[in-house]
PDB file of C-alpha atoms and ligand atoms in Angstrom:
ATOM      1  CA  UNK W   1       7.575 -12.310  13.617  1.00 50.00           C
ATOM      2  CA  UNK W   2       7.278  -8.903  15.216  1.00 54.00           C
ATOM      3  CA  UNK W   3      11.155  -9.211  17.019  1.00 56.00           C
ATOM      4  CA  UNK W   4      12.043 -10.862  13.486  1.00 54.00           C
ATOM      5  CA  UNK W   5      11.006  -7.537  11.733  1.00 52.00           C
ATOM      6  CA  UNK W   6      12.379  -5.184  14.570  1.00 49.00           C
ATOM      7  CA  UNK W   7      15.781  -6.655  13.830  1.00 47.00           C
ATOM      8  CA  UNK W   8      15.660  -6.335  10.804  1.00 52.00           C
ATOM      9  CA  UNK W   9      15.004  -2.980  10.627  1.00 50.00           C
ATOM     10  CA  UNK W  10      16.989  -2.364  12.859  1.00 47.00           C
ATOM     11  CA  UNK W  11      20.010  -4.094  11.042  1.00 49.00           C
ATOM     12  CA  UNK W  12      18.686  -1.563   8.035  1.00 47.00           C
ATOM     13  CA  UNK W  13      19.183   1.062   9.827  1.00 47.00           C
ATOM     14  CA  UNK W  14      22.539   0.359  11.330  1.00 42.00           C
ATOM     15  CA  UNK W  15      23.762   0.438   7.788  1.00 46.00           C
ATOM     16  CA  UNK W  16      22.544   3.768   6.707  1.00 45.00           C
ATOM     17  CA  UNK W  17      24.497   6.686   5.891  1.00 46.00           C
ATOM     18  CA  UNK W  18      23.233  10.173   4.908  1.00 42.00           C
ATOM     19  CA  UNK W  19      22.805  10.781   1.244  1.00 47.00           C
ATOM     20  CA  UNK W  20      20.847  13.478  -0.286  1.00 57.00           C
ATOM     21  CA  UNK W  21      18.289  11.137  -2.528  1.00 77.00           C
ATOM     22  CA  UNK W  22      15.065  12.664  -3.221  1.00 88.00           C
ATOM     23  CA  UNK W  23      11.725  10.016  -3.462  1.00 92.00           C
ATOM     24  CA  UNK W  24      11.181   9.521  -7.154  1.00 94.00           C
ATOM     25  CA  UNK W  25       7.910   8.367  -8.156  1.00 93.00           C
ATOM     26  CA  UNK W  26       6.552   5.077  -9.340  1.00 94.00           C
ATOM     27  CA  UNK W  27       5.050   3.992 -12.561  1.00 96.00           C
ATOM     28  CA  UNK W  28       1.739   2.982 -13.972  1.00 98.00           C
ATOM     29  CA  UNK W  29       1.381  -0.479 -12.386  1.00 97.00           C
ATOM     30  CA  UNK W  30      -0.655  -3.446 -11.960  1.00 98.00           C
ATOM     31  CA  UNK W  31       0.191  -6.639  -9.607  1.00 98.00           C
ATOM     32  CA  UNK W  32      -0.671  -8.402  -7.054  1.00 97.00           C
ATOM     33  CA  UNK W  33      -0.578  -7.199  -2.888  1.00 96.00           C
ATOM     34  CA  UNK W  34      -0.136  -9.160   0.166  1.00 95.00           C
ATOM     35  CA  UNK W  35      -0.718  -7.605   3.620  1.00 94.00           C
ATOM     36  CA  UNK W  36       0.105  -9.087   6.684  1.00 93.00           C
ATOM     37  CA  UNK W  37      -0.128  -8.084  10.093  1.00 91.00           C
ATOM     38  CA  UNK W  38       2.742  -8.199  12.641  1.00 88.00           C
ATOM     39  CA  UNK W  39       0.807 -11.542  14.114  1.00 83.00           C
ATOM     40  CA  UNK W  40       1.816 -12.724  11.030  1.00 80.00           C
ATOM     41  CA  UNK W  41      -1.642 -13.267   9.733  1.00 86.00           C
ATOM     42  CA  UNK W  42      -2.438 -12.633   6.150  1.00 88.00           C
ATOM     43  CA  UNK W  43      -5.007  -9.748   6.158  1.00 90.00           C
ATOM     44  CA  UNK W  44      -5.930  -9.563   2.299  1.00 92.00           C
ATOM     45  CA  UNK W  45      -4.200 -10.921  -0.807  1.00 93.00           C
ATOM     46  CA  UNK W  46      -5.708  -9.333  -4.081  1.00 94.00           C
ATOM     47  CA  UNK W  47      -4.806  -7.726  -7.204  1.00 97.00           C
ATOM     48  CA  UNK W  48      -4.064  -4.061  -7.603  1.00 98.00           C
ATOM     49  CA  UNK W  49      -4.333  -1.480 -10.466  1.00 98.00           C
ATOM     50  CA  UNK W  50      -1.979   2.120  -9.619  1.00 98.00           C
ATOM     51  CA  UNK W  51      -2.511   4.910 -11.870  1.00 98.00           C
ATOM     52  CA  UNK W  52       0.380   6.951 -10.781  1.00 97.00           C
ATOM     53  CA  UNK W  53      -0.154   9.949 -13.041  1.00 96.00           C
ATOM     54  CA  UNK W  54      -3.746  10.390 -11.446  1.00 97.00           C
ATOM     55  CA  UNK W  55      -2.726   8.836  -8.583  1.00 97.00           C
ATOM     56  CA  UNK W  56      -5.520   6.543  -8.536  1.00 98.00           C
ATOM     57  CA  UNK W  57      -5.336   2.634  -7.167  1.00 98.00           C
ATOM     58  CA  UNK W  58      -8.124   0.102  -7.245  1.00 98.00           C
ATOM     59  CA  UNK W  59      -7.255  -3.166  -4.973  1.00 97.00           C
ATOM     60  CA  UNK W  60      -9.859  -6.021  -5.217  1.00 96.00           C
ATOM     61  CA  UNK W  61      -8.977  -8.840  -2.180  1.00 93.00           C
ATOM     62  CA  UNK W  62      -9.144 -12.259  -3.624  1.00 89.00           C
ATOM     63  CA  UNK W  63     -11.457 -14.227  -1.699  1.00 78.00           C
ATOM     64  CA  UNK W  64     -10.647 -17.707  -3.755  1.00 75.00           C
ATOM     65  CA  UNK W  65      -7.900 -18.055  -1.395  1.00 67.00           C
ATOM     66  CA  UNK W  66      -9.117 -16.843   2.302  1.00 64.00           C
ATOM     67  CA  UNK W  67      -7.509 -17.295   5.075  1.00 72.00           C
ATOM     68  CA  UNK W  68      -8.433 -17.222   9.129  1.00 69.00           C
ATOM     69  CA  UNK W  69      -8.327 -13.696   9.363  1.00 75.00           C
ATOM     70  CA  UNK W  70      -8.429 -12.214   5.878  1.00 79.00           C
ATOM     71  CA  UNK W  71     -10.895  -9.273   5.151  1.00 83.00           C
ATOM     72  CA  UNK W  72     -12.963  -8.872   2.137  1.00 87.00           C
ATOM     73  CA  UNK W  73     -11.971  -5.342   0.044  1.00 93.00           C
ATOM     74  CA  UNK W  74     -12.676  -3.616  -2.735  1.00 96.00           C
ATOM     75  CA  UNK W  75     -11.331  -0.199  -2.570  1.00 97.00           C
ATOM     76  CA  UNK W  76     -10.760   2.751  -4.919  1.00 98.00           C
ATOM     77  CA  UNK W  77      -9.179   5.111  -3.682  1.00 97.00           C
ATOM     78  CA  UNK W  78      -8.366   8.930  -5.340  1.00 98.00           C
ATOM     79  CA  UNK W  79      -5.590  10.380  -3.756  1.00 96.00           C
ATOM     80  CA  UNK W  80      -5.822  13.518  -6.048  1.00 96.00           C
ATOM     81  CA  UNK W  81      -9.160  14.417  -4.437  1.00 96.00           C
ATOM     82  CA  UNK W  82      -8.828  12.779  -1.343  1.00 96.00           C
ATOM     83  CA  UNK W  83     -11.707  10.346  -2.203  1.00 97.00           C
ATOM     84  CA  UNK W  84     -11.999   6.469  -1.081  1.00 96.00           C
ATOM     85  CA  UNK W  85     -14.638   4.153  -2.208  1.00 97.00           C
ATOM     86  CA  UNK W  86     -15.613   0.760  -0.396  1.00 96.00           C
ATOM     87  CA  UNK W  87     -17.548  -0.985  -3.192  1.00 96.00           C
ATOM     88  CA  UNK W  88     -19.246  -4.026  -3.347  1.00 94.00           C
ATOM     89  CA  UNK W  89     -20.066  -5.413  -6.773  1.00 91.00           C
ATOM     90  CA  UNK W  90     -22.314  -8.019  -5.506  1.00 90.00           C
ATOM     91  CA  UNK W  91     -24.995  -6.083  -4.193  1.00 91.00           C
ATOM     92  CA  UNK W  92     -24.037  -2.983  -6.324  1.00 94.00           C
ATOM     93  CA  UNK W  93     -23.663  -1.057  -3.048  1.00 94.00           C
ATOM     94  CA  UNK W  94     -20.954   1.673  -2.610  1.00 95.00           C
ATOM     95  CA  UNK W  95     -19.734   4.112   0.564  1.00 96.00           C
ATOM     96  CA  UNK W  96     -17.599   7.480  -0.634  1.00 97.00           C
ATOM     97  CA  UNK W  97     -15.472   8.529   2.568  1.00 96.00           C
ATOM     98  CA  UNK W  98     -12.800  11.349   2.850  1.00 96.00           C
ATOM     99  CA  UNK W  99      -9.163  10.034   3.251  1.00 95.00           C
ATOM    100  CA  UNK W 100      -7.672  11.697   6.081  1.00 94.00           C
ATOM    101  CA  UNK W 101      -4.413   9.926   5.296  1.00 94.00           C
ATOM    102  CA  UNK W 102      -3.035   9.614   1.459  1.00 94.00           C
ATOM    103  CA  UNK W 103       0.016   7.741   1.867  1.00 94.00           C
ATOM    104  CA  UNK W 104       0.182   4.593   0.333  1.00 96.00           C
ATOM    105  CA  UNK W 105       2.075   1.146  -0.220  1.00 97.00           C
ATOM    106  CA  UNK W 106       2.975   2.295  -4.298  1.00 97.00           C
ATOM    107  CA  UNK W 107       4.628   5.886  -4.040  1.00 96.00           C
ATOM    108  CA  UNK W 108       7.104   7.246  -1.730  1.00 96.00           C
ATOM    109  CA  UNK W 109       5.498  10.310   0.348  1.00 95.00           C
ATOM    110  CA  UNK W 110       7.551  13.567  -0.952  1.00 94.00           C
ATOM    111  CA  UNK W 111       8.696  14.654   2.470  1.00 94.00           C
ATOM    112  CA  UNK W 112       9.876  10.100   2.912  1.00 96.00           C
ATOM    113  CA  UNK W 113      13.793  10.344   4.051  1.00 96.00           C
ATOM    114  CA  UNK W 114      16.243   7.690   2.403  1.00 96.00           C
ATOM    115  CA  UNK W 115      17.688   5.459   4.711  1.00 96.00           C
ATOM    116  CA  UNK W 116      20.080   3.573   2.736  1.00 96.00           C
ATOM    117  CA  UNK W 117      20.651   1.061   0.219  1.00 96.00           C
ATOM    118  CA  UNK W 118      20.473  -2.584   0.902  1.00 97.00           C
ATOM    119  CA  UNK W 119      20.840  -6.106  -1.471  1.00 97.00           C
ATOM    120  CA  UNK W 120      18.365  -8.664  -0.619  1.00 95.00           C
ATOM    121  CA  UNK W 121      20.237 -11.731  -1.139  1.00 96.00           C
ATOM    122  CA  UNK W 122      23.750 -11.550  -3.392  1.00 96.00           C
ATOM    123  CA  UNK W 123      25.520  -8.684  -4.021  1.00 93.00           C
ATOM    124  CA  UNK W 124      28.112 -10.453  -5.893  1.00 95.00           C
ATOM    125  CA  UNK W 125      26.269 -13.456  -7.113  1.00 95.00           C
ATOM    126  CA  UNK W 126      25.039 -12.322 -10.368  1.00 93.00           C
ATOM    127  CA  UNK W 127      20.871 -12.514 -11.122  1.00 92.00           C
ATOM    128  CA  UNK W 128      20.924 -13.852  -7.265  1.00 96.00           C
ATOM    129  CA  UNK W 129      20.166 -10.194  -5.297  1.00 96.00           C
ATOM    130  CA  UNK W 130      17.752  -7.021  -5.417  1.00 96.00           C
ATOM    131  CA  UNK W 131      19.398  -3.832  -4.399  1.00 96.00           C
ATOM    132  CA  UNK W 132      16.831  -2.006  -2.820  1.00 97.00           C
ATOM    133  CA  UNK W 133      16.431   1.927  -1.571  1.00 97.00           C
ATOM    134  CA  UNK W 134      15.180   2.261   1.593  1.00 97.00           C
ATOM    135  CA  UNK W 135      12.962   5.359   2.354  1.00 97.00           C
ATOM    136  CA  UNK W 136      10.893   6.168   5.722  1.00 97.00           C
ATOM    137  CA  UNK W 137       8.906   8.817   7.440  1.00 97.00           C
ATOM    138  CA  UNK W 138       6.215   9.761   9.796  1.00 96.00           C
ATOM    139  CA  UNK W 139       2.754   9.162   9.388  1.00 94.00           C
ATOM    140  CA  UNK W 140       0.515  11.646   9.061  1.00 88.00           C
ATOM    141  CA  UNK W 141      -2.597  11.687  10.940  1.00 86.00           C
ATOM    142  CA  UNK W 142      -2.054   9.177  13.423  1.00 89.00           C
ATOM    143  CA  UNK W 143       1.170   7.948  15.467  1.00 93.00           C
ATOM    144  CA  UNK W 144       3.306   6.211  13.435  1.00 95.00           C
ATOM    145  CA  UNK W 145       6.045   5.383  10.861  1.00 97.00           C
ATOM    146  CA  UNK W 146       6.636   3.418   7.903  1.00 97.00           C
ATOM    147  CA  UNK W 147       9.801   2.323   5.585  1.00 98.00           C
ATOM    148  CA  UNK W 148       9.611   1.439   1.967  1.00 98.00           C
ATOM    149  CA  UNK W 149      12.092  -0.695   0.176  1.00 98.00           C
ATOM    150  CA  UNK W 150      11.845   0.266  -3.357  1.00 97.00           C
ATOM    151  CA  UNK W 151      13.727  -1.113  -5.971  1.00 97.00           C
ATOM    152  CA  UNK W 152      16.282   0.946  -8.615  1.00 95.00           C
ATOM    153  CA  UNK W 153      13.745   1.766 -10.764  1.00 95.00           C
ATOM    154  CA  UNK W 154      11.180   3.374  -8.038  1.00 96.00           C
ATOM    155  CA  UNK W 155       9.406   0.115  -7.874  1.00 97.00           C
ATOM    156  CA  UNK W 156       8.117  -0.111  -4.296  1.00 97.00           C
ATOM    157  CA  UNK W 157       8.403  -3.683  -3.303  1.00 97.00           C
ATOM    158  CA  UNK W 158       8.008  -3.825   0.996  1.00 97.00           C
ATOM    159  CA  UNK W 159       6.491  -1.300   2.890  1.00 98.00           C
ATOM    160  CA  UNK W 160       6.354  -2.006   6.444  1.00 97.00           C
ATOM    161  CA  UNK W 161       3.906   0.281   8.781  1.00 97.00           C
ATOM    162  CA  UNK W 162       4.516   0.596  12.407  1.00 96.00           C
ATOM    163  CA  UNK W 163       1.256   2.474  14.415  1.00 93.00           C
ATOM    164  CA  UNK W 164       0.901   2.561  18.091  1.00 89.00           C
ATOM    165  CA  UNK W 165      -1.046  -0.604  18.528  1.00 88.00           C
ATOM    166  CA  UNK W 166      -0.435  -2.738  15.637  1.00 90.00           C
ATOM    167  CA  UNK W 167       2.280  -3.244  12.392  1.00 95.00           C
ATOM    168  CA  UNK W 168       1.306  -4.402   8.858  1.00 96.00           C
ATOM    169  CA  UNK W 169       3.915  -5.849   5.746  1.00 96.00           C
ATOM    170  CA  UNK W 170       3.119  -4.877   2.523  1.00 97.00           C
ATOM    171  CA  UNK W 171       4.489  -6.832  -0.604  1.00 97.00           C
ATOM    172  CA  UNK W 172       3.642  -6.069  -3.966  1.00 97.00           C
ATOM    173  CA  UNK W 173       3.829  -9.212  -6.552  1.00 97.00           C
ATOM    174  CA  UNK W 174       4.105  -9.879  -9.671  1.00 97.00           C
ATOM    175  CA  UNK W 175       4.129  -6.434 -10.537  1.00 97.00           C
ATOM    176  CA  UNK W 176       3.313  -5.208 -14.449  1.00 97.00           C
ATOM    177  CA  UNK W 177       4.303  -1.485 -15.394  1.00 97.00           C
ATOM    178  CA  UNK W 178       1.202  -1.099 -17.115  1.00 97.00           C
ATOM    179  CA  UNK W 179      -2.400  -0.398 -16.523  1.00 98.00           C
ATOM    180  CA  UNK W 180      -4.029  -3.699 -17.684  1.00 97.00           C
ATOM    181  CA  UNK W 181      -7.290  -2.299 -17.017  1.00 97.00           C
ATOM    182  CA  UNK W 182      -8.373   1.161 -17.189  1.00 97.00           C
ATOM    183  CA  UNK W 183     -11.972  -0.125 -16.317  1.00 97.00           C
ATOM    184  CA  UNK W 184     -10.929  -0.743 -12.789  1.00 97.00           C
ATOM    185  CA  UNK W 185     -10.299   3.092 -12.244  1.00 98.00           C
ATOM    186  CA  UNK W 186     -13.225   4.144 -13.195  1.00 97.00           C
ATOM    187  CA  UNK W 187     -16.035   4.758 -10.564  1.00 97.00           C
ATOM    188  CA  UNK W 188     -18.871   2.331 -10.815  1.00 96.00           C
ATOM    189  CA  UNK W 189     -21.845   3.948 -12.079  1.00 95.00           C
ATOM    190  CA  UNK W 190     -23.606   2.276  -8.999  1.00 94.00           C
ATOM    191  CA  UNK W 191     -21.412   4.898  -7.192  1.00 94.00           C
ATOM    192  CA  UNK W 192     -22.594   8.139  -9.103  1.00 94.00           C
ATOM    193  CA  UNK W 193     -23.953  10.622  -6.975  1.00 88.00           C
ATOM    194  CA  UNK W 194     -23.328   9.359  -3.998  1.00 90.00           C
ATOM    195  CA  UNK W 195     -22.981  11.554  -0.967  1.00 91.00           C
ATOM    196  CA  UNK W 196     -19.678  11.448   1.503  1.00 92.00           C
ATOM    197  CA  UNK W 197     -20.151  10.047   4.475  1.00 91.00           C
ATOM    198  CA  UNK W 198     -19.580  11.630   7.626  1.00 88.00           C
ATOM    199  CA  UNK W 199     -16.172  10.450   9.305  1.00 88.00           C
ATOM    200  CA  UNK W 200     -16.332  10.071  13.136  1.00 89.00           C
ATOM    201  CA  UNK W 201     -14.564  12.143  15.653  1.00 87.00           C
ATOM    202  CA  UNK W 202     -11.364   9.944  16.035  1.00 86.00           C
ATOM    203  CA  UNK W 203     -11.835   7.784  12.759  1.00 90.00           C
ATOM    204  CA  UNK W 204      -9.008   8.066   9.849  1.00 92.00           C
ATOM    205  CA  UNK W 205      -9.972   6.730   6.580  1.00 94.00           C
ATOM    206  CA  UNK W 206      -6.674   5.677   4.725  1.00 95.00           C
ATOM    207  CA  UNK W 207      -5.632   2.596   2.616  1.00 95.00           C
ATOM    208  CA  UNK W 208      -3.985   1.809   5.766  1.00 95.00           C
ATOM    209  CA  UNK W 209      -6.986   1.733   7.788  1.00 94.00           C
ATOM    210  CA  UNK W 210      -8.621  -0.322   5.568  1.00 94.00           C
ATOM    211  CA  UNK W 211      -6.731  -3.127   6.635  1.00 92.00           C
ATOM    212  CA  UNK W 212      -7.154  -2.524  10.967  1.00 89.00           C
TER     213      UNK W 212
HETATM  214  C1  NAG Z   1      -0.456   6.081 -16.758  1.00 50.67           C
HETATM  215  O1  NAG Z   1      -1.833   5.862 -16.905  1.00 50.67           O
HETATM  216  C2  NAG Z   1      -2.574   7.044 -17.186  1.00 50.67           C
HETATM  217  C3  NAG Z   1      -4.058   6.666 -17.192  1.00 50.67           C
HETATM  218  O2  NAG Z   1      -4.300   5.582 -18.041  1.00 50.67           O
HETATM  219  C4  NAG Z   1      -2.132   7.607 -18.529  1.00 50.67           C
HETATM  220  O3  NAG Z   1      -2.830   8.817 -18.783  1.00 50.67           O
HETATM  221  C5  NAG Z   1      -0.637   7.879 -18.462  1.00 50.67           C
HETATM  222  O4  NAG Z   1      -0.180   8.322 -19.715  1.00 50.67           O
HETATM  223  C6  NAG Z   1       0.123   6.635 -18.050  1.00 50.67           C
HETATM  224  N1  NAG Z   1       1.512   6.990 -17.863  1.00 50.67           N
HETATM  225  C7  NAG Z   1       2.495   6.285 -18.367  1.00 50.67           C
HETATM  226  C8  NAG Z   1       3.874   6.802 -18.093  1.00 50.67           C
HETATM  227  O5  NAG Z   1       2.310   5.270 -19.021  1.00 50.67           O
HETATM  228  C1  NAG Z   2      -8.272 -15.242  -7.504  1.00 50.67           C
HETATM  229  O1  NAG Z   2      -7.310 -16.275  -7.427  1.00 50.67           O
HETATM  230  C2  NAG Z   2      -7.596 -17.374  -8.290  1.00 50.67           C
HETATM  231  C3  NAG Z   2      -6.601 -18.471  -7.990  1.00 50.67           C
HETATM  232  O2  NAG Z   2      -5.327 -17.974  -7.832  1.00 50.67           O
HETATM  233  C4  NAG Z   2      -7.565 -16.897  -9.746  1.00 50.67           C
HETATM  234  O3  NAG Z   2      -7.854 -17.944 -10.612  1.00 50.67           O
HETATM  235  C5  NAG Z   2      -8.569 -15.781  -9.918  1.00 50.67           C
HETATM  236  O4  NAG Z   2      -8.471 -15.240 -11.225  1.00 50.67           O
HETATM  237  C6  NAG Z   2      -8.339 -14.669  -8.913  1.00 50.67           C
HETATM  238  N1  NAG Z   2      -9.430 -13.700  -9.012  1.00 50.67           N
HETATM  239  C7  NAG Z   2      -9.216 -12.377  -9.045  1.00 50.67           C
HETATM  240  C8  NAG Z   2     -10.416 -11.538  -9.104  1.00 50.67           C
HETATM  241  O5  NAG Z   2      -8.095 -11.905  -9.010  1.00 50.67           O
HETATM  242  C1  NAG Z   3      -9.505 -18.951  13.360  1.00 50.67           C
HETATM  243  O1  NAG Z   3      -8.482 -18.943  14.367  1.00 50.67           O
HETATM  244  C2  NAG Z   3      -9.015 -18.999  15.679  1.00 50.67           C
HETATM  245  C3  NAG Z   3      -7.853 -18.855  16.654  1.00 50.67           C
HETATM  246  O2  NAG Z   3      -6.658 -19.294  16.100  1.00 50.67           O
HETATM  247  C4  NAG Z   3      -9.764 -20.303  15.877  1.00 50.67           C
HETATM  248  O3  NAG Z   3     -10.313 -20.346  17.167  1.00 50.67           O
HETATM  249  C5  NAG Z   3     -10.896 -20.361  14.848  1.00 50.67           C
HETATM  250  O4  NAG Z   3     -11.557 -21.611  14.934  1.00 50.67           O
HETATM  251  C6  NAG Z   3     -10.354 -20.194  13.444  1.00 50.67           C
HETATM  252  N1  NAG Z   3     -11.468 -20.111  12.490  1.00 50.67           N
HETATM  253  C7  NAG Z   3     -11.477 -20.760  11.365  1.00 50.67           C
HETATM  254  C8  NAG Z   3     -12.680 -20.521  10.509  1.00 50.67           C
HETATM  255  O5  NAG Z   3     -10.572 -21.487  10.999  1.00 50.67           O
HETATM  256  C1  NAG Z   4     -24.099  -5.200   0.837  1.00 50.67           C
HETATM  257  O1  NAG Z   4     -23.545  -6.370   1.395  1.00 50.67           O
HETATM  258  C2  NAG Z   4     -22.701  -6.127   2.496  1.00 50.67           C
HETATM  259  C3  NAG Z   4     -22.154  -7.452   2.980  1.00 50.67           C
HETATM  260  O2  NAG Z   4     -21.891  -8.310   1.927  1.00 50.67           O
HETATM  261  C4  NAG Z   4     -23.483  -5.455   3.620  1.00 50.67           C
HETATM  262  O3  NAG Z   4     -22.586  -5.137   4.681  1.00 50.67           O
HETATM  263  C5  NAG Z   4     -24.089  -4.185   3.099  1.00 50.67           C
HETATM  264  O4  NAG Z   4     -24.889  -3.621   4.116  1.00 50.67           O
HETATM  265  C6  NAG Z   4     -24.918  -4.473   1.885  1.00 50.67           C
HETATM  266  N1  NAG Z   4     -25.426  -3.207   1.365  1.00 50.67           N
HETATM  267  C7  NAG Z   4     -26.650  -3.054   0.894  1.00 50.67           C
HETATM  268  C8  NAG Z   4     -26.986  -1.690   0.417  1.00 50.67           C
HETATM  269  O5  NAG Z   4     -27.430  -3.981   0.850  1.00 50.67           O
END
């Protein structure tokens, strides 16, 4: 899976050509999210709610479907204020942590480079491709990289992150250009009041992370 992805890329990138793009930014959204990791094991599949004007997201893993090595999340994450929340409804319980690292699998980061353009699928077989832009970068806070394939109308589709140790594959699904619920943005009140917690020398706290 991991070569599979590397040649891909790769392939990507051997198509590229310099253009002077700049990101654009994504819509209100809601969907669905699949991560995998470059074992090829799913790590959480859950619906997502992306308030890109606040540039808030809420993703709550679906644990009706688990699989060997899926993780349990609930996450809410305020990029504005560099806020995340790990909630869990069932015991009303909540931890408020700083985000070292804001980038994310629904926006392209404002300093992201376009690679190129690429048609998954047909080009020429009508209803039968998706032309896609392809943007990537650096991360930020820890070694790394990650390319976004985002569709003509700055819907983020594939985001691929590559760190030192480990790669993940991002889909979104499904996707909605709305918020369906506003609810799911707002902080729980079990969550009021709560202090941040410390983050340990070494740790990053990112949606990323979340999924290590
Ligand atoms: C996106 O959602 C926010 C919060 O609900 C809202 O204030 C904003 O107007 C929405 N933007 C668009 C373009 O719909
Ligand atoms: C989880 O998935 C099941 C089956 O696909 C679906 O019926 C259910 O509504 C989902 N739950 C959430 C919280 O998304
Ligand atoms: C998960 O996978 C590991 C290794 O593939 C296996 O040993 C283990 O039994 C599996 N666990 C479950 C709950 O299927
Ligand atoms: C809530 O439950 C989770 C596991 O489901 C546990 O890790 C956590 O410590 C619990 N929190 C409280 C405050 O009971």
């Amino acid at each position: 899976m991991y070569a599979a992805l590397v040649l891909f890329i790769f392939m990507c990138l051997t198509t590229s050509h310099a253009d002077h793009h700049h990101p654009c930014h994504s819509h209100n959204m809601s969907g669905l999210m699949s991560v995998l990791s470059s074992r090829g094991d799913t790590r959480a599949f859950g619906a997502f709610t992306y308030d890109s004007v606040g540039q808030k997201l809420r993703f709550q893993s679906n644990e009706s479907s688990p699989t060997n090595s899926s993780i349990g999340l609930d996450l809410l994450m305020y990029f504005a204020e560099g806020i995340l929340y790990e909630i869990d409804s069932k015991n009303q319980s909540c931890e408020k942590k700083k985000l070292q690292m804001t980038s994310h699998p629904l926006d392209i980061p404002d300093d992201a480079k376009f690679s190129s353009t690429v048609t998954y699928g047909s080009s020429s077989i009508e209803d039968e491709g998706l032309k896609l832009n392809v943007w990537g970068g650096k991360l930020t806070s820890m070694k790394g990289s990650y390319t976004m394939y985002v569709t003509m109308g700055c819907l983020p589709v594939n985001t691929f992150y590559f760190t030192e140790t480990t790669s993940f594959f991002f889909s979104n699904l499904d996707v909605e250009l709305e918020i369906k619920d506003p609810d799911l943005l707002v902080v729980p009140s079990f969550c009021h009041g709560k202090q941040l917690e410390d983050t340990p020398e070494g740790t990053v706290n990112s949606f990323l992370n979340e999924f290590m």
